[in-house]
XYZ file of C-alpha atoms in Angstrom:
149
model
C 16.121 5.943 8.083
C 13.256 7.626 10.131
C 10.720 10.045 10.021
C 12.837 13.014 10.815
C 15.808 11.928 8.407
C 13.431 11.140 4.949
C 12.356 13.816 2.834
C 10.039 14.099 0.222
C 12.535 13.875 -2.283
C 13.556 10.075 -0.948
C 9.732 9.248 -1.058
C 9.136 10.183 -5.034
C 12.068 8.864 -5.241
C 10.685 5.308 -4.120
C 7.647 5.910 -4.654
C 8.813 6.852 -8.763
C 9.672 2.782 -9.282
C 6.338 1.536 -7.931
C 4.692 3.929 -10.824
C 7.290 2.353 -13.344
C 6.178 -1.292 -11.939
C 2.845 -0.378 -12.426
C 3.102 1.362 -15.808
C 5.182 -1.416 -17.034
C 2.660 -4.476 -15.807
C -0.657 -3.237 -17.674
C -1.604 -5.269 -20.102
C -4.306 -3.221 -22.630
C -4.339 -0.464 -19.834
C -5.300 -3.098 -17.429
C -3.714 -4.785 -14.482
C -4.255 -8.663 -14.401
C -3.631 -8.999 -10.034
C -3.653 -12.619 -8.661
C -4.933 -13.089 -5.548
C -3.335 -16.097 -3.885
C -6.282 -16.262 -0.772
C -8.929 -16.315 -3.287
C -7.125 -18.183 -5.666
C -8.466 -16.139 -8.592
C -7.346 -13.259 -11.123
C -8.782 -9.622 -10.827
C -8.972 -7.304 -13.574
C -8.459 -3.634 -12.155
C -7.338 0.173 -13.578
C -4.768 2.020 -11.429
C -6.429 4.967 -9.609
C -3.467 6.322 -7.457
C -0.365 5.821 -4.689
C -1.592 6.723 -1.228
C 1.332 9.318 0.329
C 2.105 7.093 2.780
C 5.744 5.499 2.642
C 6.925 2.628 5.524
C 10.220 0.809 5.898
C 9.432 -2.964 6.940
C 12.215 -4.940 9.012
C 14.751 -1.708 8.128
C 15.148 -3.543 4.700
C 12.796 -2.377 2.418
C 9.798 0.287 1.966
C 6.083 -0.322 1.320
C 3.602 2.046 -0.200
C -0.130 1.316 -0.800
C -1.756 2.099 -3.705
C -5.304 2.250 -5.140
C -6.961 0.040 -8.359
C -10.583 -0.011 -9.290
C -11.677 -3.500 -10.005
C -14.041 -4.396 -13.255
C -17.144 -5.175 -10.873
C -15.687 -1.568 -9.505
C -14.605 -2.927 -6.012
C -11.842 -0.620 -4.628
C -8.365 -2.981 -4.552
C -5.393 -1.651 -2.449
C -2.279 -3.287 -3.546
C 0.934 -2.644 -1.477
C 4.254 -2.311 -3.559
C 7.451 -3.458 -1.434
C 10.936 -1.371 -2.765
C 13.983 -2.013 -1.977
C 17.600 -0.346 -3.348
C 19.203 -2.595 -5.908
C 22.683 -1.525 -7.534
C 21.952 1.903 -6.918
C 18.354 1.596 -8.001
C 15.228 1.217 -6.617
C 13.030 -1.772 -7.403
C 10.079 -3.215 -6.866
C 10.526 -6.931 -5.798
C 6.899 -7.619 -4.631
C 3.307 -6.968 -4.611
C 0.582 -7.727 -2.200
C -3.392 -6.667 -1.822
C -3.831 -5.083 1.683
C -7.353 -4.629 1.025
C -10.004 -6.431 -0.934
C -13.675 -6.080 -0.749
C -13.385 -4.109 2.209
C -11.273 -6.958 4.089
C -7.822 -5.620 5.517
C -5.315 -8.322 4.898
C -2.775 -8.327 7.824
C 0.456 -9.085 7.043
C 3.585 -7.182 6.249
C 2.445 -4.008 7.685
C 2.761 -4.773 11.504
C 6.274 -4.106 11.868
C 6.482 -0.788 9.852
C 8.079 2.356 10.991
C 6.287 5.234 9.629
C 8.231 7.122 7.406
C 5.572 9.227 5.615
C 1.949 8.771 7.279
C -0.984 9.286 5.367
C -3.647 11.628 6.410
C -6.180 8.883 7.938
C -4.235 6.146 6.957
C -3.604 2.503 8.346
C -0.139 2.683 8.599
C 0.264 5.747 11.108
C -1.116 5.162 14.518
C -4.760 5.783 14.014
C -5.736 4.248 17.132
C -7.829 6.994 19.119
C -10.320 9.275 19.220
C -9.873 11.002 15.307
C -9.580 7.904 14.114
C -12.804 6.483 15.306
C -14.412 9.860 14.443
C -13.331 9.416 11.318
C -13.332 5.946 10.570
C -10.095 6.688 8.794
C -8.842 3.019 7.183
C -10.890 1.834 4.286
C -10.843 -1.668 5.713
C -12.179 -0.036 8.680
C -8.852 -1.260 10.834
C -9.703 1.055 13.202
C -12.607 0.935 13.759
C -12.823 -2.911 14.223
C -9.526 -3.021 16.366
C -9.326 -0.078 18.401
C -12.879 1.626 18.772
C -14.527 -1.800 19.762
C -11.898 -1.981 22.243
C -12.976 1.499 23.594
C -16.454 1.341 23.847
């Protein structure tokens, strides 16, 4: 699978069981997110999937998405997908982002199958990016404009 060979149909596609995941893990409209660094439980309402879609170690696909926490603190959970007997599933979740931190982790050996406008997982190294300061963690910014200046 790359960039030239997926089409949008393959991303709602995959991108259709991360909103079944999500629908099916609220609890009173809620999502109840562990957060295995901090060690503690954060209460947050699903805002949206980013448009971005990544395939990880040409196994599985990874999509970000956006929660609002209670103490409304933007939360950006990642959903990993892969195809199961025909299906697609999703087998785990992980916060990218929380309180502004960018959690490195699963994302570094992506190949960009659908790039967000101003996302982190496209190559927003460079002059737009700093411009724009287009991650929410600031990625860029702190790894690649520093390095510029």
């Amino acid at each position: 699978m790359s960039a030239a060979t997926a089409t949008p149909e393959f991303r709602e596609a995959v991108q259709a069981a991360m909103l079944e995941y999500i629908d099916a893990t609220k609890i009173n409209g809620k999502h109840l997110v562990f957060d295995p660094v901090q060690g503690d439980y954060i209460s947050a309402t699903f805002q949206k999937l980013h448009t971005n879609l990544m395939m990880v170690a040409d196994t599985f696909f990874v999509s970000c998405s956006d929660f609002l926490t209670d103490d409304g603190e933007l939360l950006d959970i990642d959903y990993m997908v892969a195809e199961s007997g025909g299906y697609w599933t999703v087998f785990q979740a992980a916060i990218h982002v929380r309180g502004g931190e960018l959690r490195e982790s699963h994302m570094e050996t992506t190949k960009v199958l659908f790039e967000r406008e101003g996302g982190c997982g496209g190559k927003c190294c460079g002059t737009k990016c700093c411009a724009a300061k287009c991650c929410s963690a600031k990625c860029c910014a702190a790894k690649c404009c520093a390095a510029k200046d």
